[in-house]
Amino acid sequence: AQSVTQPDIHITVSEGASLELRCNYSYGATPYLFWYVQSPGQGLQLLLKYFSGDTLVQGIKGFEAEFKRSQSSFNLRKPSVHWSDAAEYFCAVGAGNAGNMLTFGGGTRLMVKP
Amino acid sequence: EAGVAQSPRYKIIEKRQSVAFWCNPISGHATLYWYQQILGQGPKLLIQFQNNGVVDDSQLPKDRFSAERLKGVDSTLKIQPAKLEDSAVYLCASSQQGIEAFFGQGTRLTVV
């Protein structure tokens, strides 16, 4: 069975600083990988996804993630964080025919200092 | 394009009572999912429908949870009877085959 680990429960960064959120997965085949963001009281919004091809994936809001098969990782990055990026971030691995049966990690809560 | 609609947004019930949640997916989306998100955790898939058929319900506690999607559009998720540990946000999502899932805002259930 697949699993996802997000080692950092909370991260605090200063506005304008760079950000990296860690994600490690366990899956027996080539994974479908996703990053979602959840603001308080809101549903989940897809930031980016990896299905195949280029291992560096660009997403919305200036986010990118890099798939590293050798490390079973899919870390999320942003070069300069904005106060509006404060939210909870979830990494997920997809199973099923279309990779859309998602197993989520426990999430990382991002706080942004002014 | 209208998003995934869920109601109610909030619900408070006593343990052993029953409760139902409703979801209207994005028009044309054949696949519908229900997730349970306990506070401080990531969402957990409860059930996946493809049109009006169940694709996977292996993590649905079938002794108390049930879900249906009779006409392949709207779906309801029911809990009967509720337990304290059912307190969570219940998220509905929908997708076209092979395309990303879009999530609703969820229903926050508190069992007291």
Coordinates of C-alpha atoms in Angstrom, one line a residue:
Chain A
A1 CA 0.0 0.0 0.0
Q2 CA 1.1 3.5 -0.7
S3 CA 2.0 6.0 2.0
V4 CA 3.2 9.6 2.2
T5 CA 5.3 11.3 4.9
Q6 CA 5.7 15.0 5.5
P7 CA 8.3 15.2 8.2
D8 CA 7.7 18.9 9.1
I9 CA 4.4 19.5 10.9
H10 CA 5.0 23.3 11.2
I11 CA 7.3 25.6 9.3
T12 CA 7.8 29.4 9.8
V13 CA 9.5 31.5 7.2
S14 CA 9.9 35.2 6.8
E15 CA 8.1 37.0 3.9
G16 CA 10.4 37.1 0.9
A17 CA 12.5 34.1 2.1
S18 CA 12.7 30.8 0.1
L19 CA 10.7 27.8 1.1
E20 CA 11.1 24.1 0.8
L21 CA 8.5 21.6 2.1
R22 CA 9.5 18.0 2.2
C23 CA 7.6 15.0 1.0
N24 CA 8.6 11.3 0.9
Y25 CA 6.4 8.6 -0.5
S26 CA 6.2 4.9 -0.7
Y27 CA 4.6 3.3 -3.7
G28 CA 5.4 0.1 -5.6
A29 CA 5.0 1.5 -9.1
T30 CA 5.7 4.8 -10.9
P31 CA 3.9 7.3 -8.7
Y32 CA 1.4 10.0 -9.6
L33 CA 2.4 12.8 -7.2
F34 CA 0.5 15.9 -6.1
W35 CA 0.8 19.0 -3.9
Y36 CA -2.4 20.6 -2.6
V37 CA -2.9 23.7 -0.5
Q38 CA -5.7 24.2 2.0
S39 CA -6.5 27.6 3.5
P40 CA -8.6 27.8 6.7
G41 CA -12.2 26.7 6.2
Q42 CA -11.5 26.0 2.5
G43 CA -11.2 22.9 0.4
L44 CA -8.1 21.6 -1.2
Q45 CA -6.6 23.4 -4.2
L46 CA -4.2 21.6 -6.5
L47 CA -0.8 23.4 -6.8
L48 CA 0.9 21.0 -9.2
K49 CA 1.2 17.4 -10.2
Y50 CA 3.7 14.9 -11.6
F51 CA 2.7 12.1 -13.8
S52 CA 5.7 11.5 -16.0
G53 CA 8.4 13.3 -18.0
D54 CA 10.3 16.3 -16.7
T55 CA 11.1 15.7 -13.1
L56 CA 10.9 19.5 -12.3
V57 CA 7.2 20.5 -12.3
Q58 CA 5.9 24.0 -12.3
G59 CA 2.7 24.9 -10.6
I60 CA 0.4 27.8 -9.8
K61 CA 1.3 30.7 -7.5
G62 CA 5.0 30.4 -8.3
F63 CA 5.5 26.9 -6.8
E64 CA 7.6 24.1 -8.2
A65 CA 8.4 20.6 -7.1
E66 CA 11.1 18.1 -8.1
F67 CA 10.6 14.4 -8.3
K68 CA 13.6 12.4 -7.2
R69 CA 13.0 8.7 -7.7
S70 CA 16.2 7.6 -6.0
Q71 CA 15.2 9.5 -2.8
S72 CA 11.4 8.7 -3.1
S73 CA 10.9 12.4 -2.6
F74 CA 8.7 15.2 -4.2
N75 CA 9.7 18.4 -2.4
L76 CA 7.8 21.6 -2.9
R77 CA 9.7 24.9 -3.4
K78 CA 9.1 28.6 -3.8
P79 CA 11.9 31.1 -4.2
S80 CA 10.1 34.0 -2.4
V81 CA 7.2 33.5 0.0
H82 CA 4.3 35.9 0.3
W83 CA 2.2 36.4 3.4
S84 CA -0.8 35.0 1.5
D85 CA 1.0 31.6 1.2
A86 CA 0.3 30.9 4.8
A87 CA -1.8 27.7 4.8
E88 CA -1.6 24.0 5.1
Y89 CA 0.2 22.0 2.4
F90 CA -0.5 18.4 1.6
C91 CA 1.5 16.0 -0.5
A92 CA -0.3 13.1 -2.0
V93 CA 0.4 10.0 -4.1
G94 CA -2.2 8.7 -6.5
A95 CA -3.2 5.1 -7.3
G96 CA -5.8 3.6 -9.5
N97 CA -6.0 3.6 -13.3
A98 CA -5.7 7.3 -13.5
G99 CA -3.8 8.0 -10.4
N100 CA -6.7 9.8 -8.8
M101 CA -7.3 7.7 -5.7
L102 CA -5.2 9.8 -3.4
T103 CA -3.3 9.0 -0.3
F104 CA -2.3 12.1 1.6
G105 CA 0.5 13.0 4.0
G106 CA -0.3 14.5 7.3
G107 CA 0.3 18.1 6.1
T108 CA 2.7 20.9 6.8
R109 CA 1.4 24.1 8.3
L110 CA 3.2 27.1 6.9
M111 CA 3.4 30.4 8.8
V112 CA 4.8 33.5 7.3
K113 CA 6.4 36.2 9.4
P114 CA 6.2 39.8 8.2
Chain B
E1 CA -17.6 27.0 -14.0
A2 CA -19.3 26.1 -10.7
G3 CA -17.3 24.2 -8.3
V4 CA -18.1 21.2 -6.1
A5 CA -21.0 22.1 -3.8
Q6 CA -21.4 20.6 -0.4
S7 CA -24.0 21.1 2.3
P8 CA -24.3 21.7 5.1
R9 CA -21.1 23.6 5.9
Y10 CA -21.3 22.8 9.6
K11 CA -23.2 20.2 11.7
I12 CA -23.3 19.5 15.4
I13 CA -25.0 16.3 16.6
E14 CA -25.0 14.1 19.7
K15 CA -23.4 10.7 19.6
R16 CA -25.7 7.9 18.4
Q17 CA -27.6 10.3 16.3
S18 CA -27.6 10.1 12.5
V19 CA -26.4 12.7 10.0
A20 CA -26.3 13.0 6.2
F21 CA -24.1 15.1 4.0
W22 CA -24.8 16.1 0.4
C23 CA -22.5 16.7 -2.5
N24 CA -23.1 18.1 -6.0
P25 CA -20.1 17.5 -8.2
I26 CA -18.9 19.6 -11.1
S27 CA -21.1 19.1 -14.1
G28 CA -19.9 16.3 -16.4
H29 CA -17.5 14.8 -13.8
A30 CA -18.1 11.1 -13.7
T31 CA -15.9 10.3 -10.7
L32 CA -16.9 11.4 -7.2
Y33 CA -15.0 10.9 -4.0
W34 CA -15.7 11.3 -0.3
Y35 CA -12.8 12.0 2.0
Q36 CA -12.6 12.2 5.8
Q37 CA -10.2 14.8 7.3
I38 CA -9.7 14.5 11.1
L39 CA -8.2 17.6 12.7
G40 CA -4.5 17.7 12.2
Q41 CA -4.4 14.9 9.6
G42 CA -4.5 14.6 5.9
P43 CA -7.7 13.6 4.1
K44 CA -8.4 9.9 4.0
L45 CA -10.4 8.4 1.1
L46 CA -13.6 6.8 2.2
I47 CA -15.3 5.9 -1.1
Q48 CA -15.0 6.5 -4.8
F49 CA -17.8 6.4 -7.3
Q50 CA -17.6 6.1 -11.1
N51 CA -21.0 7.3 -12.3
N52 CA -23.4 5.5 -10.0
G53 CA -21.1 2.5 -9.3
V54 CA -18.7 2.1 -6.4
V55 CA -15.0 1.8 -7.5
D56 CA -13.5 1.5 -4.0
D57 CA -15.0 1.6 -0.5
S58 CA -12.3 -0.4 1.3
Q59 CA -11.8 2.3 3.9
L60 CA -15.5 3.1 4.5
P61 CA -16.6 1.8 8.0
K62 CA -19.6 0.0 6.6
D63 CA -21.2 -0.8 10.0
R64 CA -22.1 2.9 10.4
F65 CA -21.3 4.8 7.2
S66 CA -23.1 4.5 3.9
A67 CA -23.0 6.5 0.6
E68 CA -25.0 6.5 -2.5
R69 CA -24.9 8.2 -5.9
L70 CA -28.2 6.9 -7.4
K71 CA -28.4 8.9 -10.6
G72 CA -24.7 9.3 -11.1
V73 CA -24.7 12.9 -10.2
D74 CA -25.4 14.0 -6.6
S75 CA -24.2 12.0 -3.7
T76 CA -25.1 11.6 -0.1
L77 CA -22.9 10.3 2.8
K78 CA -24.6 9.1 5.9
I79 CA -23.4 8.2 9.4
Q80 CA -25.7 6.2 11.6
P81 CA -25.1 6.1 14.5
A82 CA -22.4 8.7 15.0
K83 CA -19.5 8.3 17.4
L84 CA -17.3 10.9 18.9
E85 CA -14.4 9.9 16.7
D86 CA -16.4 10.7 13.6
S87 CA -15.8 14.4 14.3
A88 CA -14.0 15.6 11.2
V89 CA -14.4 17.5 8.0
Y90 CA -16.0 15.5 5.2
L91 CA -14.7 16.5 1.8
C92 CA -16.3 15.7 -1.5
A93 CA -14.3 15.9 -4.7
S94 CA -15.0 15.2 -8.4
S95 CA -13.0 14.6 -11.5
Q96 CA -13.2 13.6 -15.1
Q97 CA -11.5 10.4 -15.9
G98 CA -7.8 10.7 -15.5
I99 CA -7.9 14.4 -14.6
E100 CA -7.2 16.2 -11.4
A101 CA -9.8 16.1 -8.6
F102 CA -11.6 19.3 -7.6
F103 CA -12.6 19.6 -3.9
G104 CA -15.5 21.2 -2.2
Q105 CA -15.2 23.3 0.9
G106 CA -16.3 20.4 3.1
T107 CA -18.8 19.8 5.9
R108 CA -17.4 20.1 9.4
L109 CA -19.0 17.6 11.7
T110 CA -18.8 17.8 15.5
V111 CA -20.1 14.9 17.5
V112 CA -20.7 15.7 21.2

